[in-house]
CSV table of C-alpha atoms in Angstrom, one decimal:
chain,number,residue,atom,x,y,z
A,603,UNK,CA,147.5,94.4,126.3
A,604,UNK,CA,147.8,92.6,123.2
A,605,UNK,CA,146.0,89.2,124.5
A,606,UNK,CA,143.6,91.3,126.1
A,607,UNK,CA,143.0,92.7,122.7
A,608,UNK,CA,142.9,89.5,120.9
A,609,UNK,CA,140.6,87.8,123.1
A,610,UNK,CA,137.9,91.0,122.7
A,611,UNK,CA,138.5,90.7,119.1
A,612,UNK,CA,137.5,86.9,119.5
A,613,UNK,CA,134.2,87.6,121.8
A,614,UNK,CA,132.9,90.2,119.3
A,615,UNK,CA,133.6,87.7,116.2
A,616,UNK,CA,131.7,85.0,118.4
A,617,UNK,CA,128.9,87.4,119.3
A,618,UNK,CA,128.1,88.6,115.6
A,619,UNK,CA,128.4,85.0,114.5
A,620,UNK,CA,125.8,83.7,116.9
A,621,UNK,CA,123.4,87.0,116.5
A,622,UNK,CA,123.6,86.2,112.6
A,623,UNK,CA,123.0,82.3,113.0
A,624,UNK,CA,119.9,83.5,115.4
A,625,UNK,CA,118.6,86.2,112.2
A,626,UNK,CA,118.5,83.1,110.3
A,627,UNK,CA,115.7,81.0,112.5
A,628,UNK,CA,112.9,82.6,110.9
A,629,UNK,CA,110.9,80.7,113.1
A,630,UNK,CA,112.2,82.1,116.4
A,631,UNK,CA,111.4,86.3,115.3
A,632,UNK,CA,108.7,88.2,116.6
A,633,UNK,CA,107.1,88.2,113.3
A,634,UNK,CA,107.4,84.5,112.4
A,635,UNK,CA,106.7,84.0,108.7
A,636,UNK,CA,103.7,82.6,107.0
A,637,UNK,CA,102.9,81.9,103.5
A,638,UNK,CA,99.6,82.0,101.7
A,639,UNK,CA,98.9,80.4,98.5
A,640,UNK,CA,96.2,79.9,95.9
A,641,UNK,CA,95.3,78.6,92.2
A,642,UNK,CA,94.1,81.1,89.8
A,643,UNK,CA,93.0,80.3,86.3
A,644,UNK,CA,95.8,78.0,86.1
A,645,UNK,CA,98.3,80.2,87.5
A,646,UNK,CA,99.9,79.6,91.3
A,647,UNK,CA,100.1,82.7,93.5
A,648,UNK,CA,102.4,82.0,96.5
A,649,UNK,CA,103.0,84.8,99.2
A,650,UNK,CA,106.2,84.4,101.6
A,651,UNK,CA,105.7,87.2,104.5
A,652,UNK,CA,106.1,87.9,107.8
A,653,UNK,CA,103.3,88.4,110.6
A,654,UNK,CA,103.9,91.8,113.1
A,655,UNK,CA,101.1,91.0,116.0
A,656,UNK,CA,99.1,94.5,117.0
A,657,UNK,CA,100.3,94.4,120.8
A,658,UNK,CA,98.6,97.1,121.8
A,659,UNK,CA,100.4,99.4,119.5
A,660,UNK,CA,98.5,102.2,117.3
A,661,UNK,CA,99.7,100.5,114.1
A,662,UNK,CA,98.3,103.1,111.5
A,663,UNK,CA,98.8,106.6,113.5
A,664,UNK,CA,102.0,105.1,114.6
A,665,UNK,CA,105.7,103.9,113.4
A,666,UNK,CA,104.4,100.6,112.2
A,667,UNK,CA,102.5,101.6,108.9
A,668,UNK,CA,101.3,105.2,109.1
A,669,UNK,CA,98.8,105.7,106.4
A,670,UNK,CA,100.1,107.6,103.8
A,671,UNK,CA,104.0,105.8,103.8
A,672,UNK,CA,105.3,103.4,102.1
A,673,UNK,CA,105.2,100.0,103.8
A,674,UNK,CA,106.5,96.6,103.8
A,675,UNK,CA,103.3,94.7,104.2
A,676,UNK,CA,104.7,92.5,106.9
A,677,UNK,CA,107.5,92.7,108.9
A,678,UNK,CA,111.3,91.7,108.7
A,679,UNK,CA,112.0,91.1,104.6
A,680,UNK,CA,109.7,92.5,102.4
A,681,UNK,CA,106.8,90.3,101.8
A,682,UNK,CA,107.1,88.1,98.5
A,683,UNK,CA,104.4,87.5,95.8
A,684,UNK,CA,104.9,85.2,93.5
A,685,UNK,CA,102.7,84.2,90.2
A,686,UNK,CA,103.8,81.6,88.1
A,687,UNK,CA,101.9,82.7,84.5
A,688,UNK,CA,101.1,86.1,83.2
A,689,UNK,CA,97.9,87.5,85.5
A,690,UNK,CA,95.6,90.8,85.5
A,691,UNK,CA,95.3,92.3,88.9
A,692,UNK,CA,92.4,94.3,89.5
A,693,UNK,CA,92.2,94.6,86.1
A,694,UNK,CA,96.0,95.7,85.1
A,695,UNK,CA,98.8,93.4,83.5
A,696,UNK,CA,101.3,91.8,85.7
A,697,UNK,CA,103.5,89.1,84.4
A,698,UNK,CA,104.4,86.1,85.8
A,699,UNK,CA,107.4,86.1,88.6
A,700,UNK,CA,108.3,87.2,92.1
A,701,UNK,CA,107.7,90.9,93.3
A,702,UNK,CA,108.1,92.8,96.5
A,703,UNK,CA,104.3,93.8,97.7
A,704,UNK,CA,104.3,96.9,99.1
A,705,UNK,CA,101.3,99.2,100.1
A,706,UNK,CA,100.6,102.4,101.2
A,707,UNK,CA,97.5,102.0,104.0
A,708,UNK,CA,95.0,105.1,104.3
A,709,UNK,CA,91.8,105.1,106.1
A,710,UNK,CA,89.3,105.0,102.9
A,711,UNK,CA,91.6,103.1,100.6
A,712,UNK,CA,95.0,101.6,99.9
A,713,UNK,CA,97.7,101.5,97.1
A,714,UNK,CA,98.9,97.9,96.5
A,715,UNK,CA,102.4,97.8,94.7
A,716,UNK,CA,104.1,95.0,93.0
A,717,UNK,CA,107.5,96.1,92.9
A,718,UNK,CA,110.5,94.2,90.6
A,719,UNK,CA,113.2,94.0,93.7
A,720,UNK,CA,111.4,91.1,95.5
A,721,UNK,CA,114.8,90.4,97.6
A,722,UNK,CA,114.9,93.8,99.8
A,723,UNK,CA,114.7,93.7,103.7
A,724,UNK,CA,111.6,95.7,104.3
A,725,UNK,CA,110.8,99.3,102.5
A,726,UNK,CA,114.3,100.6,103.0
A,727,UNK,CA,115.6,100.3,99.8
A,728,UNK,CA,111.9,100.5,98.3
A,729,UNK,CA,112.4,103.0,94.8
A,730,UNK,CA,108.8,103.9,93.1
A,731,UNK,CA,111.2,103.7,89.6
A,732,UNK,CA,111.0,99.7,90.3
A,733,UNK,CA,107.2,99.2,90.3
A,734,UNK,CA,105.7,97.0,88.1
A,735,UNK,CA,102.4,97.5,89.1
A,736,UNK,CA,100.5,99.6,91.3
A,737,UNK,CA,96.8,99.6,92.2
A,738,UNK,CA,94.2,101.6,94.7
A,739,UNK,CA,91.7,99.1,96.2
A,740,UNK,CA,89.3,100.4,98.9
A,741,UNK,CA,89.8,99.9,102.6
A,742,UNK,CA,86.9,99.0,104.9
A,743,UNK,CA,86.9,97.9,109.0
A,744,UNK,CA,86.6,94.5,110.0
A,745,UNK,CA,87.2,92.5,113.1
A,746,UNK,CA,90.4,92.6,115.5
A,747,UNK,CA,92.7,90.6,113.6
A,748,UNK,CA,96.0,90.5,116.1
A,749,UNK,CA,98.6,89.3,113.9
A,750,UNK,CA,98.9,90.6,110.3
A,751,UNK,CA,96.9,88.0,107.6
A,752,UNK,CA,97.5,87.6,104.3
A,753,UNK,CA,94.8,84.7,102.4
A,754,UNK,CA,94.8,83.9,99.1
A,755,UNK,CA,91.6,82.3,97.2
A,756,UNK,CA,91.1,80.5,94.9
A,757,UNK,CA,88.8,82.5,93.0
A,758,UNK,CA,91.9,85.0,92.9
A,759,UNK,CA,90.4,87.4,96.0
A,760,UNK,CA,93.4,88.1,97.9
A,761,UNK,CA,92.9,89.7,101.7
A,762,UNK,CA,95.2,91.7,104.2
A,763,UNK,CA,93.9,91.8,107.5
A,764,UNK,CA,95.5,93.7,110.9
A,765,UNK,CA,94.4,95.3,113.8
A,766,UNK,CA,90.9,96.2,112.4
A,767,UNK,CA,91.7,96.9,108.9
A,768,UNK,CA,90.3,94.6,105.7
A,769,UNK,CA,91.6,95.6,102.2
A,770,UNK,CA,91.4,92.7,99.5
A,771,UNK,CA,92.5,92.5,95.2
A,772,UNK,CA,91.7,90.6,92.4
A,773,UNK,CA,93.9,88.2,90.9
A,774,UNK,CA,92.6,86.8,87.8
């Protein structure tokens, strides 16, 4: 009883090792990351995130970002933006270092948030009290866009594009 014991123990240590070794191939997920950069005004804006594809899912009336709630802007970790000097987005203060970018979609417009707890694994652990920034930037329909987009320019215009939803921000 006891070996039998033992060697379950050992199979379940093996199996979490090699499902954690597999979590850490970004590459291999779903949602494979991506990264979008851009040179504004002297300042570097680099965005680590990952990209959810559309698959036929109804990604704003459904689970994957309802309007209204709170999401991750991306899949897996919670997307990472970066700036390396002191920028105004849209118009508002943010200083220079690495945030978590949230948003909350809607049909007409969306809140964009720069939150201080860049390292979270998607919006669980999001808390409003941590938000550096927040701004409301219109929404508008565009073309099918199957796996979530993020661009960067370098005039500072910074898009998110899915399923058939556009919203862009100024970085300046």
């Amino acid at each position: 009883m006891k070996k039998l014991l033992f060697l379950s123990l050992l199979s379940l240590i093996a199996f979490v090792s090699k499902a954690q070794h597999g979590a850490g191939d970004k590459a291999k997920r779903p949602s494979p990351p991506a990264t979008a950069t851009a040179t504004v005004n002297g300042a570097t804006i680099k965005i680590d995130y990952s990209q959810p594809s559309v698959k036929g899912r109804n990604v704003w009336a459904g689970d994957l970002a309802p309007y209204g709630k709170v999401w991750r802007t991306g899949a897996n970790e919670a997307t990472v933006f970066e700036v390396s000097k002191d920028v105004t987005v849209e118009g508002k203060a943010l200083k220079a270092g690495k945030y978590a970018l949230f948003s909350i979609p809607g049909e007409k417009e969306w809140v964009i948030i720069f939150n201080k707890k860049s390292n979270q694994w998607g919006a669980y652990d999001y808390k409003e009290s941590d938000d550096a920034l927040r701004v409301t930037v219109p929404a508008k329909a565009g073309a099918m866009t199957e796996k979530f987009t993020i661009t960067a320019e370098n005039s500072g215009k910074v898009t998110l594009a899915w399923d058939k939803a556009v919203v862009a921000f100024n970085v300046k």
